[in-house]
Tab-separated table of C-alpha atoms and ligand atoms in Angstrom:
chain	number	residue	atom	x	y	z
A	8	MET	CA	23.420	112.639	183.180
A	9	HIS	CA	24.463	110.776	180.023
A	10	PRO	CA	23.382	112.104	176.638
A	11	LYS	CA	20.765	110.049	174.864
A	12	ILE	CA	22.222	110.662	171.396
A	13	VAL	CA	25.917	110.435	170.555
A	14	VAL	CA	27.069	111.251	167.023
A	15	LEU	CA	30.554	110.394	165.767
A	16	THR	CA	31.691	112.209	162.628
A	17	GLY	CA	34.620	111.606	160.296
A	18	ALA	CA	36.254	113.171	157.268
A	19	GLY	CA	33.299	112.249	154.997
A	20	ILE	CA	30.996	114.829	156.600
A	21	SER	CA	33.357	117.602	155.494
A	22	ALA	CA	33.908	116.253	151.952
A	23	GLU	CA	31.001	118.270	150.522
A	24	SER	CA	32.458	121.351	152.214
A	25	GLY	CA	35.601	121.115	150.074
A	26	ILE	CA	37.936	119.266	152.461
A	27	ARG	CA	39.288	116.018	151.098
A	28	THR	CA	38.861	112.816	153.075
A	29	PHE	CA	41.770	110.880	154.418
A	30	ARG	CA	42.895	108.447	151.760
A	31	ASP	CA	42.463	108.727	148.023
A	32	PRO	CA	42.343	105.534	145.915
A	33	ASN	CA	46.185	105.493	145.892
A	34	GLY	CA	46.264	105.520	149.698
A	35	LEU	CA	47.650	109.079	149.744
A	36	TRP	CA	46.450	112.049	151.847
A	37	GLU	CA	46.830	115.262	149.859
A	38	GLY	CA	49.744	113.623	147.994
A	39	HIS	CA	51.511	112.238	151.076
A	40	ARG	CA	51.643	108.923	152.842
A	41	PRO	CA	50.116	109.600	156.310
A	42	GLU	CA	53.322	108.434	158.040
A	43	GLU	CA	55.293	111.173	156.202
A	44	VAL	CA	53.260	113.995	157.735
A	45	ALA	CA	51.087	112.760	160.607
A	46	THR	CA	53.383	111.006	163.094
A	47	PRO	CA	55.709	112.271	165.856
A	48	GLU	CA	58.571	110.551	163.988
A	49	ALA	CA	57.799	112.542	160.816
A	50	PHE	CA	57.851	115.759	162.843
A	51	SER	CA	61.267	114.900	164.351
A	52	ARG	CA	62.648	113.837	160.970
A	53	ASP	CA	61.356	116.667	158.790
A	54	PRO	CA	59.524	119.427	160.724
A	55	GLU	CA	59.524	121.755	157.694
A	56	LEU	CA	57.515	119.227	155.654
A	57	VAL	CA	55.045	118.701	158.506
A	58	TYR	CA	54.665	122.495	158.955
A	59	ARG	CA	54.118	122.963	155.212
A	60	PHE	CA	51.464	120.251	155.205
A	61	TYR	CA	49.501	121.661	158.157
A	62	ASN	CA	49.986	125.294	157.113
A	63	ALA	CA	48.375	124.349	153.783
A	64	ARG	CA	45.513	122.467	155.519
A	65	ARG	CA	44.828	125.495	157.761
A	66	ARG	CA	44.943	127.935	154.837
A	67	LEU	CA	42.399	125.860	152.937
A	68	LEU	CA	40.147	125.666	155.995
A	69	ILE	CA	40.019	129.456	156.382
A	70	SER	CA	39.655	130.077	152.626
A	71	SER	CA	36.402	131.179	151.070
A	72	GLU	CA	36.179	127.763	149.334
A	73	VAL	CA	35.270	125.988	152.573
A	74	ALA	CA	32.025	126.354	154.531
A	75	PRO	CA	29.799	124.086	156.667
A	76	ASN	CA	27.314	122.015	154.671
A	77	ALA	CA	23.742	120.851	155.315
A	78	ALA	CA	24.916	117.886	157.432
A	79	HIS	CA	26.935	120.082	159.819
A	80	ILE	CA	23.961	122.436	160.098
A	81	ALA	CA	21.530	119.563	160.792
A	82	LEU	CA	23.724	118.341	163.680
A	83	ALA	CA	23.873	121.840	165.162
A	84	ARG	CA	20.083	121.864	165.048
A	85	LEU	CA	19.902	118.518	166.866
A	86	GLU	CA	22.040	120.008	169.629
A	87	GLN	CA	19.757	123.042	169.817
A	88	VAL	CA	16.715	120.816	170.223
A	89	PHE	CA	18.131	118.024	172.427
A	90	GLY	CA	20.530	120.168	174.471
A	91	ASP	CA	22.501	118.169	177.043
A	92	SER	CA	21.006	114.950	175.700
A	93	PHE	CA	23.077	115.328	172.536
A	94	LEU	CA	26.842	114.981	172.200
A	95	LEU	CA	28.990	115.301	169.108
A	96	ILE	CA	32.332	113.502	168.933
A	97	THR	CA	34.394	114.273	165.870
A	98	GLN	CA	37.539	112.772	164.419
A	99	ASN	CA	37.789	115.858	162.253
A	100	VAL	CA	40.329	118.534	162.954
A	101	ASP	CA	38.422	121.184	160.999
A	102	ASP	CA	36.125	123.670	162.767
A	103	LEU	CA	33.089	123.248	160.523
A	104	HIS	CA	30.868	121.870	163.301
A	105	GLU	CA	31.523	124.997	165.371
A	106	ARG	CA	31.016	127.232	162.335
A	107	ALA	CA	27.630	125.557	161.813
A	108	GLY	CA	26.677	126.370	165.424
A	109	SER	CA	27.570	123.225	167.403
A	110	GLN	CA	28.925	123.916	170.888
A	111	ARG	CA	29.079	120.518	172.578
A	112	VAL	CA	31.869	119.018	170.448
A	113	ILE	CA	34.720	116.712	171.467
A	114	HIS	CA	37.591	116.878	168.969
A	115	MET	CA	39.147	113.508	169.742
A	116	HIS	CA	41.926	113.998	167.149
A	117	GLY	CA	42.633	117.642	167.920
A	118	GLU	CA	41.981	120.920	166.153
A	119	LEU	CA	43.666	122.399	163.131
A	120	MET	CA	42.983	125.957	164.269
A	121	LYS	CA	45.090	125.429	167.416
A	122	LYS	CA	48.787	124.893	168.078
A	123	ARG	CA	50.572	123.425	171.085
A	124	CYS	CA	54.017	123.945	172.597
A	125	SER	CA	55.958	120.672	172.967
A	126	PHE	CA	57.916	122.206	175.878
A	127	CYS	CA	55.209	123.695	178.121
A	128	GLN	CA	52.085	122.085	176.497
A	129	ALA	CA	50.329	125.489	176.260
A	130	VAL	CA	47.582	125.460	173.622
A	131	SER	CA	46.932	128.641	171.641
A	132	SER	CA	45.270	129.643	168.403
A	133	PHE	CA	47.096	128.717	165.189
A	134	ASP	CA	46.500	131.928	163.288
A	135	GLU	CA	49.633	132.292	161.216
A	136	ASP	CA	51.914	129.837	159.421
A	137	LEU	CA	54.061	127.730	161.756
A	138	THR	CA	57.839	127.618	161.248
A	139	ILE	CA	60.716	126.111	163.222
A	140	HIS	CA	61.569	129.652	164.358
A	141	ALA	CA	58.140	130.401	165.839
A	142	LYS	CA	58.197	131.106	169.598
A	143	CYS	CA	55.701	129.889	172.190
A	144	VAL	CA	53.649	132.771	173.602
A	145	SER	CA	53.652	131.118	177.054
A	146	CYS	CA	57.219	129.896	177.699
A	147	GLY	CA	59.004	131.895	174.997
A	148	LYS	CA	60.946	128.867	173.707
A	149	GLU	CA	61.592	128.553	169.992
A	150	GLY	CA	61.160	125.443	167.831
A	151	GLY	CA	58.642	123.484	169.919
A	152	LEU	CA	55.355	124.555	168.380
A	153	ARG	CA	53.298	121.879	166.626
A	154	PRO	CA	49.720	121.604	165.359
A	155	HIS	CA	47.295	120.624	168.152
A	156	ILE	CA	46.589	117.384	166.321
A	157	VAL	CA	46.659	113.779	167.498
A	158	TRP	CA	49.118	112.039	165.211
A	159	PHE	CA	49.228	108.311	164.496
A	160	GLY	CA	50.726	106.595	167.521
A	161	GLU	CA	49.445	109.277	169.951
A	162	MET	CA	46.549	108.995	172.373
A	163	PRO	CA	43.253	110.656	171.320
A	164	PHE	CA	41.906	113.376	173.598
A	165	GLU	CA	39.202	112.839	176.220
A	166	LEU	CA	38.962	109.069	175.731
A	167	ASP	CA	37.638	108.344	179.232
A	168	ARG	CA	34.821	110.822	178.774
A	169	ILE	CA	34.099	109.479	175.274
A	170	TRP	CA	33.857	105.862	176.485
A	171	SER	CA	31.657	106.882	179.354
A	172	GLU	CA	29.287	108.938	177.166
A	173	VAL	CA	29.098	106.279	174.433
A	174	SER	CA	28.442	103.520	176.956
A	175	GLY	CA	25.531	105.499	178.366
A	176	CYS	CA	23.802	106.552	175.151
A	177	GLY	CA	20.538	105.294	173.715
A	178	LEU	CA	21.413	106.045	170.084
A	179	PHE	CA	24.854	106.063	168.463
A	180	ALA	CA	25.188	107.465	164.937
A	181	ALA	CA	28.384	107.516	162.859
A	182	ILE	CA	28.636	109.826	159.853
A	183	GLY	CA	31.279	109.830	157.080
A	184	THR	CA	33.850	107.627	158.745
A	185	SER	CA	35.545	104.607	157.191
A	186	GLY	CA	35.577	102.612	160.432
A	187	VAL	CA	39.310	101.977	160.088
A	188	VAL	CA	41.000	104.389	162.511
A	189	GLU	CA	40.996	103.126	166.111
A	190	PRO	CA	39.760	103.634	168.771
A	191	ALA	CA	36.972	105.603	167.022
A	192	ALA	CA	36.093	102.559	164.893
A	193	SER	CA	35.305	100.488	167.996
A	194	LEU	CA	32.985	102.983	169.681
A	195	VAL	CA	30.006	101.396	167.965
A	196	HIS	CA	30.797	98.129	169.804
A	197	ASP	CA	30.803	99.964	173.152
A	198	ALA	CA	27.441	101.516	172.275
A	199	ARG	CA	25.942	98.170	171.245
A	200	THR	CA	27.230	96.385	174.323
A	201	SER	CA	25.280	98.891	176.371
A	202	GLY	CA	22.128	98.273	174.334
A	203	ALA	CA	22.112	101.440	172.197
A	204	ASN	CA	20.538	101.602	168.763
A	205	THR	CA	23.189	102.204	166.081
A	206	ILE	CA	23.087	103.800	162.644
A	207	CYS	CA	25.769	104.682	160.119
A	208	PHE	CA	25.669	107.232	157.268
A	209	SER	CA	28.368	107.044	154.606
A	210	LEU	CA	29.053	107.128	150.904
A	211	GLU	CA	30.487	103.608	151.020
A	212	SER	CA	30.019	100.714	153.378
A	213	PRO	CA	32.541	101.203	156.216
A	214	GLU	CA	34.911	98.493	157.488
A	215	ASN	CA	32.822	98.117	160.644
A	216	ARG	CA	29.456	98.033	158.811
A	217	GLY	CA	28.557	94.718	160.512
A	218	ALA	CA	28.517	96.397	163.924
A	219	PHE	CA	25.713	98.831	162.984
A	220	ALA	CA	22.046	97.922	163.093
A	221	GLU	CA	21.362	100.240	160.132
A	222	PHE	CA	23.419	101.655	157.263
A	223	VAL	CA	22.270	104.631	155.170
A	224	GLU	CA	24.246	104.980	151.962
A	225	GLY	CA	24.715	108.397	150.350
A	226	LYS	CA	26.214	111.833	150.792
A	227	ALA	CA	25.931	113.191	154.318
A	228	GLY	CA	24.470	116.461	152.978
A	229	ASP	CA	21.551	114.454	151.516
A	230	THR	CA	21.027	111.796	154.192
A	231	VAL	CA	21.667	113.531	157.531
A	232	PRO	CA	19.192	116.483	157.333
A	233	PRO	CA	16.093	114.273	156.776
A	234	TRP	CA	17.207	111.951	159.603
A	235	ALA	CA	17.706	114.936	161.925
A	236	ASN	CA	14.268	116.292	160.972
A	237	GLU	CA	12.732	112.907	161.732
A	238	MET	CA	14.455	112.752	165.118
A	239	ILE	CA	13.191	116.209	165.994
A	240	ALA	CA	9.662	115.454	164.791
A	241	SER	CA	9.497	112.172	166.724
A	242	GLN	CA	10.460	113.565	170.099
A	243	PRO	CA	7.586	113.529	172.555
B	13	NAD	P1	38.311	108.477	156.100
B	13	NAD	O1	38.867	109.438	155.109
B	13	NAD	O2	39.112	107.268	156.451
B	13	NAD	O3	36.894	107.992	155.574
B	13	NAD	C1	35.934	108.893	155.108
B	13	NAD	C2	34.644	108.152	154.872
B	13	NAD	O4	33.670	109.079	154.473
B	13	NAD	C3	34.741	107.087	153.781
B	13	NAD	O5	34.164	105.890	154.274
B	13	NAD	C4	33.894	107.656	152.635
B	13	NAD	O6	33.150	106.667	151.964
B	13	NAD	C5	32.949	108.572	153.374
B	13	NAD	N1	32.512	109.743	152.580
B	13	NAD	C6	33.171	110.416	151.612
B	13	NAD	N2	32.427	111.435	151.159
B	13	NAD	C7	31.261	111.410	151.872
B	13	NAD	C8	30.089	112.201	151.867
B	13	NAD	N3	29.935	113.252	151.041
B	13	NAD	N4	29.092	111.886	152.732
B	13	NAD	C9	29.207	110.812	153.583
B	13	NAD	N5	30.297	110.021	153.611
B	13	NAD	C10	31.313	110.323	152.778
B	13	NAD	O7	37.935	109.325	157.388
B	13	NAD	P2	37.911	109.000	158.935
B	13	NAD	O8	37.233	107.704	159.180
B	13	NAD	O9	37.407	110.243	159.579
B	13	NAD	O10	39.454	108.809	159.353
B	13	NAD	C11	40.445	109.674	158.838
B	13	NAD	C12	41.335	110.393	159.818
B	13	NAD	O11	41.902	111.512	159.127
B	13	NAD	C13	40.623	110.986	160.992
B	13	NAD	O12	41.386	110.642	162.077
B	13	NAD	C14	40.668	112.496	160.832
B	13	NAD	O13	41.206	113.116	161.996
B	13	NAD	C15	41.651	112.772	159.732
B	13	NAD	N6	41.114	113.725	158.698
B	13	NAD	C16	40.345	114.795	159.066
B	13	NAD	C17	39.826	115.642	158.089
B	13	NAD	C18	38.988	116.821	158.526
B	13	NAD	O14	39.165	117.333	159.621
B	13	NAD	N7	38.032	117.283	157.701
B	13	NAD	C19	40.079	115.425	156.744
B	13	NAD	C20	40.890	114.322	156.399
B	13	NAD	C21	41.399	113.476	157.392
């Protein structure tokens, strides 16, 4: 059975938790151009730089400075109430949805707390800094470990399931996403084509604003909890 509510989250939902969004006004991500650190070519060219970048992202994520915020918690509550009729799809690689209590989460762009072996494809937890000398726990080969992240130019995870779930939903909500990165940005069109209601929550109007029936401007921590409460209160 298809879920009735599908929520797509992006970097903006984690901004109030202390994790910076993708691009700053200079177009840089934590001081780097995305193509310097988030492409397979960057990893082949300069693996040390890519490791340093993701080691730093992981360290921040596990630091005491970062914790789920009210928007993550509100979505976990929606899942508790709506069960199988609720699905969360996130572009985020952080684990703040899980830390807030969400269990039905698709990480379409991968997970920062996991690593993958380029030789045998085994996925394991990323619990210490990666280096070019690190060995895969499954095949024992050295030098092939990479963050379990979908880089630019790579195929997002679970796309067939995502398209199928989005096409069958009754309500599609996007939270804290700029509507620029594809194919996530086009999911709202798939939802609309199938007749779903659509709503977007963000600090600024996203690129794909025109595709949503409703836009709620503001910080996710302020706008999402009242919406979630309303959804819960209005269920028969
Ligand atoms: P984006 O950075 O392109 O856009 C973020 C959007 O969130 C912007 O439209 C901004 O206006 C909005 N925003 C900022 N603060 C907000 C707040 N407090 N409340 C609500 N909205 C807020 O993010 P994207 O669309 O997710 O695309 C970026 C890509 O970078 C994704 O693929 C993602 O994997 C990756 N990324 C992930 C993280 C993370 O895991 N937390 C962080 C940075 C980048």
